[in-house]
PDB file of C-alpha atoms in Angstrom:
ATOM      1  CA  UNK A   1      85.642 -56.792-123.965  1.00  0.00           C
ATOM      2  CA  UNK A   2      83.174 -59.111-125.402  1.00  0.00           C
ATOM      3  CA  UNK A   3      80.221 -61.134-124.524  1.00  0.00           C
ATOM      4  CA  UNK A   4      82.135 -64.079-123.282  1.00  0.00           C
ATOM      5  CA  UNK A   5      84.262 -61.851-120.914  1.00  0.00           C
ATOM      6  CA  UNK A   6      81.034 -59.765-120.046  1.00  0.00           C
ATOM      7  CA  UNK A   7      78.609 -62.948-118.861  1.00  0.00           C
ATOM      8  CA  UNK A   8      80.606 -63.510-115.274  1.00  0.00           C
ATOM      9  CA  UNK A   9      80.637 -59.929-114.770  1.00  0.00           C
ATOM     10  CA  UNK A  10      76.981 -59.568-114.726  1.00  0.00           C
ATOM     11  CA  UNK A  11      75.823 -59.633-110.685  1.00  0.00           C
ATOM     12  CA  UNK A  12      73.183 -58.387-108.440  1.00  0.00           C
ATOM     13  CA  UNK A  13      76.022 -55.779-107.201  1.00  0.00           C
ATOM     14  CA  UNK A  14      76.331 -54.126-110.507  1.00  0.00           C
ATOM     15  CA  UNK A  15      74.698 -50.602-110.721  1.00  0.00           C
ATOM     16  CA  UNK A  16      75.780 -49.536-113.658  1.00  0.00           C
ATOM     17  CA  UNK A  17      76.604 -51.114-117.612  1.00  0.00           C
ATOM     18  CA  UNK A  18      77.318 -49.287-120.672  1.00  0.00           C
ATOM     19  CA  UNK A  19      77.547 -51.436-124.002  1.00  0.00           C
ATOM     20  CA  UNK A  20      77.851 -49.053-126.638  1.00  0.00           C
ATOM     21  CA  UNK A  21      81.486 -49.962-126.914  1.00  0.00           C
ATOM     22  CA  UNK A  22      80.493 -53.083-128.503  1.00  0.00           C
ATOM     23  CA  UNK A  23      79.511 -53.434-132.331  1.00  0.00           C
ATOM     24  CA  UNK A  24      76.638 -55.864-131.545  1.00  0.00           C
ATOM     25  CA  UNK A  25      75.331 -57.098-128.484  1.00  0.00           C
ATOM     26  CA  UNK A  26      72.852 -60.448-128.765  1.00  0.00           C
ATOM     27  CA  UNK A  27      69.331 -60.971-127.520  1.00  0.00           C
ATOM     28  CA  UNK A  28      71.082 -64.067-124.769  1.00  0.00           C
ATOM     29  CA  UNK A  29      73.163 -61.103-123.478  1.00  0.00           C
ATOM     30  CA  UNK A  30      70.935 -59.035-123.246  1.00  0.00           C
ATOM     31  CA  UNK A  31      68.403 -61.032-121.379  1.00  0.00           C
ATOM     32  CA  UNK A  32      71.325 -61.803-119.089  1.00  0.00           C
ATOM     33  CA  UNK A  33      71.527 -57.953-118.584  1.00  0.00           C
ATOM     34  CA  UNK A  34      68.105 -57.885-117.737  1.00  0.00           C
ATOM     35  CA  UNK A  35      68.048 -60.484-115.439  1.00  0.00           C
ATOM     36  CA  UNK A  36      71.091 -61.169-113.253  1.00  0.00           C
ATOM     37  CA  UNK A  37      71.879 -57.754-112.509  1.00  0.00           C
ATOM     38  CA  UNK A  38      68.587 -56.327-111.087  1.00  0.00           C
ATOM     39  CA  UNK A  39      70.458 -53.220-108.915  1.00  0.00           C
ATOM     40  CA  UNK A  40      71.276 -51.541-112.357  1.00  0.00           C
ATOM     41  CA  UNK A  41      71.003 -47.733-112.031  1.00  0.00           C
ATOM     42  CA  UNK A  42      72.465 -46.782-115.657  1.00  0.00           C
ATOM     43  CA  UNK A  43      72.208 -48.672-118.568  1.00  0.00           C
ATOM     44  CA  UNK A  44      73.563 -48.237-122.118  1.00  0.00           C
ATOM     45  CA  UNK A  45      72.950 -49.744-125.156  1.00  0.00           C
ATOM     46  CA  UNK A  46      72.673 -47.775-128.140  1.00  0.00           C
ATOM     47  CA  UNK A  47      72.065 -48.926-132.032  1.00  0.00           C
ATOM     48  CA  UNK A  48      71.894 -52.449-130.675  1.00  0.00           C
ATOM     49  CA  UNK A  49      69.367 -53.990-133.328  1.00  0.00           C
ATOM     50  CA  UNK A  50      68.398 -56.501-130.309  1.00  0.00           C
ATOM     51  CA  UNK A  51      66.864 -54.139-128.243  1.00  0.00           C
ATOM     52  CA  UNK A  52      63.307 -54.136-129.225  1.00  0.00           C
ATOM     53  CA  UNK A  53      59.809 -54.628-126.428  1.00  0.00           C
ATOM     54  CA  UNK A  54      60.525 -57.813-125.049  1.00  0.00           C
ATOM     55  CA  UNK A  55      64.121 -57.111-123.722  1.00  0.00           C
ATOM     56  CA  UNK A  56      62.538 -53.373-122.560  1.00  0.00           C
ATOM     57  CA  UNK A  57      59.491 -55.415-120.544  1.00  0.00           C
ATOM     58  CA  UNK A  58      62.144 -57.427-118.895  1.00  0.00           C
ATOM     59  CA  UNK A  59      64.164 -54.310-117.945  1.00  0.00           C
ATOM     60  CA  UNK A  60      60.718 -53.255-116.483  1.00  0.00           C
ATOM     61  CA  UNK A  61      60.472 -56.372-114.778  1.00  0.00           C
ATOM     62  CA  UNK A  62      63.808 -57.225-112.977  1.00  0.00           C
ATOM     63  CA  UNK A  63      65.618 -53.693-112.393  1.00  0.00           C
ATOM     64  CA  UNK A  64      63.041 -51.167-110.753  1.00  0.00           C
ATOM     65  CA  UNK A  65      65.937 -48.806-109.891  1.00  0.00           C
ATOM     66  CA  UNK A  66      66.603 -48.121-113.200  1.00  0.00           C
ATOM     67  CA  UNK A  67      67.357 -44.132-113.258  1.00  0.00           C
ATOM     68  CA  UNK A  68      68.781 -43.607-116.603  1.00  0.00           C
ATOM     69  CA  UNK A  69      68.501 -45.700-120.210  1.00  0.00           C
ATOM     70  CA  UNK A  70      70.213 -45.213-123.265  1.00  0.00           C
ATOM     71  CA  UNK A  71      68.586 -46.831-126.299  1.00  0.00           C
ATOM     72  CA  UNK A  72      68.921 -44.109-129.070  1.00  0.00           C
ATOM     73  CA  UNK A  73      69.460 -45.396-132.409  1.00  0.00           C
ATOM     74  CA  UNK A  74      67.799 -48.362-131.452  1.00  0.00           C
ATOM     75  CA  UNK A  75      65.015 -49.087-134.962  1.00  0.00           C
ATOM     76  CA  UNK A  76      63.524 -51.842-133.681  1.00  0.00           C
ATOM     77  CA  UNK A  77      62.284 -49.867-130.797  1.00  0.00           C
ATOM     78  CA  UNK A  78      58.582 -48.263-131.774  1.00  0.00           C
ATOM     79  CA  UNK A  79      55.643 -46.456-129.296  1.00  0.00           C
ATOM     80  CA  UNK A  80      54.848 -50.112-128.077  1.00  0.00           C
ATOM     81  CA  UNK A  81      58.088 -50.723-126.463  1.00  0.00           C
ATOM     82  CA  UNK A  82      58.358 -47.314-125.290  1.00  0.00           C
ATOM     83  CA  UNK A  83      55.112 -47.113-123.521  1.00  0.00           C
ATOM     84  CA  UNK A  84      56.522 -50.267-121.677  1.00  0.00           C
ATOM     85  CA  UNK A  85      59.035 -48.182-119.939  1.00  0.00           C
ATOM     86  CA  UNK A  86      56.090 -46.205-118.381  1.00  0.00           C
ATOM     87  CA  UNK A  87      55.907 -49.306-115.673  1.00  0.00           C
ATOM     88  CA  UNK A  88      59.908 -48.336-114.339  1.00  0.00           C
ATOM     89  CA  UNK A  89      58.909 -45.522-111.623  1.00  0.00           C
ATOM     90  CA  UNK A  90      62.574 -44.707-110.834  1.00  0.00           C
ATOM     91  CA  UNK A  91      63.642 -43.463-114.710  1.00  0.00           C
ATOM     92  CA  UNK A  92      64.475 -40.540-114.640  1.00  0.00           C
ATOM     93  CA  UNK A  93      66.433 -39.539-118.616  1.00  0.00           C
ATOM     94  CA  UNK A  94      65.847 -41.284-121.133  1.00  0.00           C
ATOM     95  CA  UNK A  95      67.862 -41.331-124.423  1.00  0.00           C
ATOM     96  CA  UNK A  96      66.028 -42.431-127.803  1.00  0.00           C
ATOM     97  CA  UNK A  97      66.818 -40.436-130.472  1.00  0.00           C
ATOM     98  CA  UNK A  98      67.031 -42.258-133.189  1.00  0.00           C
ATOM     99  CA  UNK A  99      64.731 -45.196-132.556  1.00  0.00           C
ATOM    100  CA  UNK A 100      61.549 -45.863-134.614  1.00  0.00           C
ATOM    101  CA  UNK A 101      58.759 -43.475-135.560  1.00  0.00           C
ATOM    102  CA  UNK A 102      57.265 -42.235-132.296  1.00  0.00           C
ATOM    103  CA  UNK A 103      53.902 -41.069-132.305  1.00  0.00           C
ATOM    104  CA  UNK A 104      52.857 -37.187-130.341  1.00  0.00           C
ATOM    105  CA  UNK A 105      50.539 -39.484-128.201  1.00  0.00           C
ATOM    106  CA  UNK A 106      53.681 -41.660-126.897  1.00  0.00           C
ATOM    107  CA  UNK A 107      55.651 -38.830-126.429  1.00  0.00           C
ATOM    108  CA  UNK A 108      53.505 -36.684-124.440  1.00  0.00           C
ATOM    109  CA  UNK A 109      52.742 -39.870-122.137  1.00  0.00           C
ATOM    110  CA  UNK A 110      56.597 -40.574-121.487  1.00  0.00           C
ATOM    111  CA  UNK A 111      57.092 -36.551-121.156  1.00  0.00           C
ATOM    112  CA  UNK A 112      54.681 -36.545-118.452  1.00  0.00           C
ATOM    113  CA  UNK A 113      55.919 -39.810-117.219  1.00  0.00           C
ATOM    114  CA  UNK A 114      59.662 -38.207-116.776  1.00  0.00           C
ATOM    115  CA  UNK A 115      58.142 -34.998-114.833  1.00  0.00           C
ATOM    116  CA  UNK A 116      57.003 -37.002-112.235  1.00  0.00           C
ATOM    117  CA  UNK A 117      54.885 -35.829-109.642  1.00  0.00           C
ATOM    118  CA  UNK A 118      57.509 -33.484-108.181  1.00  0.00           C
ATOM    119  CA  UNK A 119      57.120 -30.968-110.889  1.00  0.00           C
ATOM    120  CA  UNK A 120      60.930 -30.754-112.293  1.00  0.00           C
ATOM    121  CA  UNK A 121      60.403 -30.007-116.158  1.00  0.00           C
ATOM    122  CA  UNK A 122      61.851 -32.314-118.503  1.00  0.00           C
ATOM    123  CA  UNK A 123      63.277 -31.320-122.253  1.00  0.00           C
ATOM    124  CA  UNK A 124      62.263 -32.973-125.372  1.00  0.00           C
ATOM    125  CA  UNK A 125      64.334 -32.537-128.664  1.00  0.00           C
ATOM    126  CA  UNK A 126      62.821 -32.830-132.186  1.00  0.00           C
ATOM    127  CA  UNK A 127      65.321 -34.825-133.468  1.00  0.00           C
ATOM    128  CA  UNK A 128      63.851 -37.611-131.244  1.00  0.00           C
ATOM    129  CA  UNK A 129      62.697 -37.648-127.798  1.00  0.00           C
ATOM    130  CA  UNK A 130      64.942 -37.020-125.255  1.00  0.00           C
ATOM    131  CA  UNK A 131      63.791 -36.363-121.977  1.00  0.00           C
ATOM    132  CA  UNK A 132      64.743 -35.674-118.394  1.00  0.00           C
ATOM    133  CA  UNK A 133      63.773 -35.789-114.779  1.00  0.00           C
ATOM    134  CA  UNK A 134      66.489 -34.152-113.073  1.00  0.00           C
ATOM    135  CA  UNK A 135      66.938 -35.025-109.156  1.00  0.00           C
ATOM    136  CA  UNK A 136      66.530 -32.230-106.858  1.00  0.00           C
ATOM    137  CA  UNK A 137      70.174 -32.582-105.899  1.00  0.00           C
ATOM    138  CA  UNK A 138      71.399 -32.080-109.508  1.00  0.00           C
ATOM    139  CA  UNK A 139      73.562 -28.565-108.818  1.00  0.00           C
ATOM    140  CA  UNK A 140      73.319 -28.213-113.214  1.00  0.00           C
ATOM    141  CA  UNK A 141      69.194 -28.421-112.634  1.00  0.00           C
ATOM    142  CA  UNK A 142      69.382 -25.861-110.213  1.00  0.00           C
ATOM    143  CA  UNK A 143      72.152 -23.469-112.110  1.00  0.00           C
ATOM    144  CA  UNK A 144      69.523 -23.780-114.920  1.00  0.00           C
ATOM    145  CA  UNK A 145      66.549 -23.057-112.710  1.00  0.00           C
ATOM    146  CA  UNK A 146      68.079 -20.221-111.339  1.00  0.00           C
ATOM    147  CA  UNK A 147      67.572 -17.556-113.626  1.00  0.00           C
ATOM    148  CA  UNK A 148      63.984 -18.392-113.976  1.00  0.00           C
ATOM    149  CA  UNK A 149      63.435 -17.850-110.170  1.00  0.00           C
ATOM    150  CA  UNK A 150      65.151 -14.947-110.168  1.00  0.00           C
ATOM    151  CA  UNK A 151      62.915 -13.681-112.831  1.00  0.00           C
ATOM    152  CA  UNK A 152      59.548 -14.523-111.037  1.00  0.00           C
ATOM    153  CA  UNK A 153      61.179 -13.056-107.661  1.00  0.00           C
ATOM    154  CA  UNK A 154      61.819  -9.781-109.579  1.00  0.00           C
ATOM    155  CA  UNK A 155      58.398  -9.762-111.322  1.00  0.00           C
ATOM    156  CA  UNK A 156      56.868 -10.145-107.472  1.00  0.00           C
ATOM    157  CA  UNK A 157      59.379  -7.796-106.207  1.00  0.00           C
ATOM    158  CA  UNK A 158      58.571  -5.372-108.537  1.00  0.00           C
ATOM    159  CA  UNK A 159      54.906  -5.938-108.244  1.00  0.00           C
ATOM    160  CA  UNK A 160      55.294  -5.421-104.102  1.00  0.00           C
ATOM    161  CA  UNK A 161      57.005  -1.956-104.377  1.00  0.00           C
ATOM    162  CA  UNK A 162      54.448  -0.590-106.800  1.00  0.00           C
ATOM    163  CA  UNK A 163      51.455  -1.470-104.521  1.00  0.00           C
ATOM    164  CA  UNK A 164      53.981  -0.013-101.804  1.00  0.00           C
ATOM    165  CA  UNK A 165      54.007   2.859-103.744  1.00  0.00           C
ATOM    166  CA  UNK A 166      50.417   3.044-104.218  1.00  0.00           C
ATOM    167  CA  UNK A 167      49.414   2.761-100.830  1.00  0.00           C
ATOM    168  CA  UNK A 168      52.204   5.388 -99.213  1.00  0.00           C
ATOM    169  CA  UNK A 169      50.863   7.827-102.213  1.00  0.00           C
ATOM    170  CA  UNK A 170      47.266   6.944-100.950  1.00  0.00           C
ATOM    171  CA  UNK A 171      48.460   7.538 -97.262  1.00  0.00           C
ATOM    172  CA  UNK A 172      50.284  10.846 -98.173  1.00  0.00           C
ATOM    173  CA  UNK A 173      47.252  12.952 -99.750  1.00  0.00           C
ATOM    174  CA  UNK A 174      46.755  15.711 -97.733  1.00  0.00           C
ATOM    175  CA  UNK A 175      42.915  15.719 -96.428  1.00  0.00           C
ATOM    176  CA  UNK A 176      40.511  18.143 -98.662  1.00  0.00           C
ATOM    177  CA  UNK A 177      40.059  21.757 -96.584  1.00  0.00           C
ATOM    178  CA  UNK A 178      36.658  22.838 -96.618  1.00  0.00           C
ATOM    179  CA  UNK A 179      36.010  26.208 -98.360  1.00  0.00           C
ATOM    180  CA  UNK A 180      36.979  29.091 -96.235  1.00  0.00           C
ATOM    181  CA  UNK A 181      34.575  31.356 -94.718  1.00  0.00           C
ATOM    182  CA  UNK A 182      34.330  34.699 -96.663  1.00  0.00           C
ATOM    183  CA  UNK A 183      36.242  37.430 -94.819  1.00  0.00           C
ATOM    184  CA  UNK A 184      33.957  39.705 -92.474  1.00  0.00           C
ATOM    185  CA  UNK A 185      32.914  43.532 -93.951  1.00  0.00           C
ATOM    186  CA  UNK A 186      33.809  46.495 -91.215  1.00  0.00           C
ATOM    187  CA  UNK A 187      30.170  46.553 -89.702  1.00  0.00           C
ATOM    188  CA  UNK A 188      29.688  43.233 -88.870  1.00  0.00           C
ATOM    189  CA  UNK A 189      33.545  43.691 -87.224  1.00  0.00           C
ATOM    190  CA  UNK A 190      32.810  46.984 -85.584  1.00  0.00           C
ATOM    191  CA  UNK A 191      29.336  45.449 -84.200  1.00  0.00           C
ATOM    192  CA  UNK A 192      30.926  42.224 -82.916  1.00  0.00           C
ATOM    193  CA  UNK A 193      33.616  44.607 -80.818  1.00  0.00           C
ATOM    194  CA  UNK A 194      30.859  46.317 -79.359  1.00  0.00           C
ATOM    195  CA  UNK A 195      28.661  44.191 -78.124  1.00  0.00           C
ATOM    196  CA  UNK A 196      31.647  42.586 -76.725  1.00  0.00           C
ATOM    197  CA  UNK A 197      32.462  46.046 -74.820  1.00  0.00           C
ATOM    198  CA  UNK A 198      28.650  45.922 -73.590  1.00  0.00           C
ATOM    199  CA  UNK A 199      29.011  42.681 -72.271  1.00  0.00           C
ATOM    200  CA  UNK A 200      32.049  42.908 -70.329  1.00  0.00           C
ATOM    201  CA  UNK A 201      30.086  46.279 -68.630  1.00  0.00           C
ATOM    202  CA  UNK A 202      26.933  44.350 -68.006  1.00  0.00           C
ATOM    203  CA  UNK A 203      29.514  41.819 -66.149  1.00  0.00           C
ATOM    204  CA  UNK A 204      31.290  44.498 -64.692  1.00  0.00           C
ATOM    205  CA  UNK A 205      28.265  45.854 -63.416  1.00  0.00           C
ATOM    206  CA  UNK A 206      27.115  42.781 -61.652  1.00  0.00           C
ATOM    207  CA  UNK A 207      30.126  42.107 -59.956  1.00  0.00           C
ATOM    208  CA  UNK A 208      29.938  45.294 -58.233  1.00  0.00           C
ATOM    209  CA  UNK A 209      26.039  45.371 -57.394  1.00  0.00           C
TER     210      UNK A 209
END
């Protein structure tokens, strides 16, 4: 496979083109790249020393659906041509370790770029950047995601059965009893059974009258 052999092979149909088989690939094939095959999904060209902010503005240009670039290794590639890819909404991982010094500024701007509205964290590496918006559908996202959710569902779980707990102790107290009445002496007893004997004679009484 070389450039001559690649050229007729580059078509609207073609979704997706890895070059990092080949020891150099020129700015005329590149631009070809670019241009003819606008339906590209993945694209690879590593430690091309051709790739550099024009051939990135035309990627931006003529292949919108572009979910996943490789340009690692790539020196002539600096914070200018990387902010470029900012303008291709469908990226979702880029690759570009390796390329030239990238500024904090450019990276948190193409970290926050990658995240996307939806929220899905990307990763970034310190040997270079390397970051990720993983699809929804990606079953390795969601094997990764997993343990954190199950985390936060414990923590509110756990949370949930202590105010549980709370309220059913709350609940459970026993009302306070109010202080017992002291225990009556033998007068006050003896007088309370008779005046109850003198007024069941006083109703006798009246019955009979």
């Amino acid at each position: 496979l070389n450039s001559r052999t690649l050229r007729p092979m580059l078509t609207a149909t073609l979704r997706a083109l890895d070059l990092s088989p080949l020891p150099f690939v020129g700015e005329g094939l590149l631009r070809a790249v670019a241009v003819r095959c606008p339906n590209l999904v993945l694209l690879r060209v590593p430690a091309q020393p051709a790739v550099c902010a024009p051939f990135l503005r035309l990627l931006v240009t003529h292949t919108p659906h572009l979910h996943e670039l490789d340009i690692s290794s790539c020196r002539n590639v600096h914070d200018e041509g990387l902010l470029v890819l900012l303008g291709l909404p469908a990226l979702r991982t880029l690759h570009c370790a390796g390329c030239g010094a990238v500024t904090p500024a450019t990276h948190a701007r193409l970290q926050a770029h990658l995240e996307g509205p939806d929220g899905d964290v990307g990763s970034a590496h310190s040997s270079g950047l390397k970051c990720a918006r993983p699809s929804k559908e990606d079953p390795l996202t969601d094997a990764l995601k997993t343990p954190r959710r199950l985390a936060r569902r414990a923590a509110r779980s756990s949370a949930h059965q202590r105010e549980l707990r709370e309220r059913y102790g709350l609940c459970n107290r026993r009302p306070a009893q109010p202080p017992s009445s002291p225990a009556p002496s033998f007068i006050e007893w003896a007088f309370l059974r008779l005046w109850a004997v003198v007024k069941g004679l006083v109703a006798a009484a009246l019955v009979l009258n």
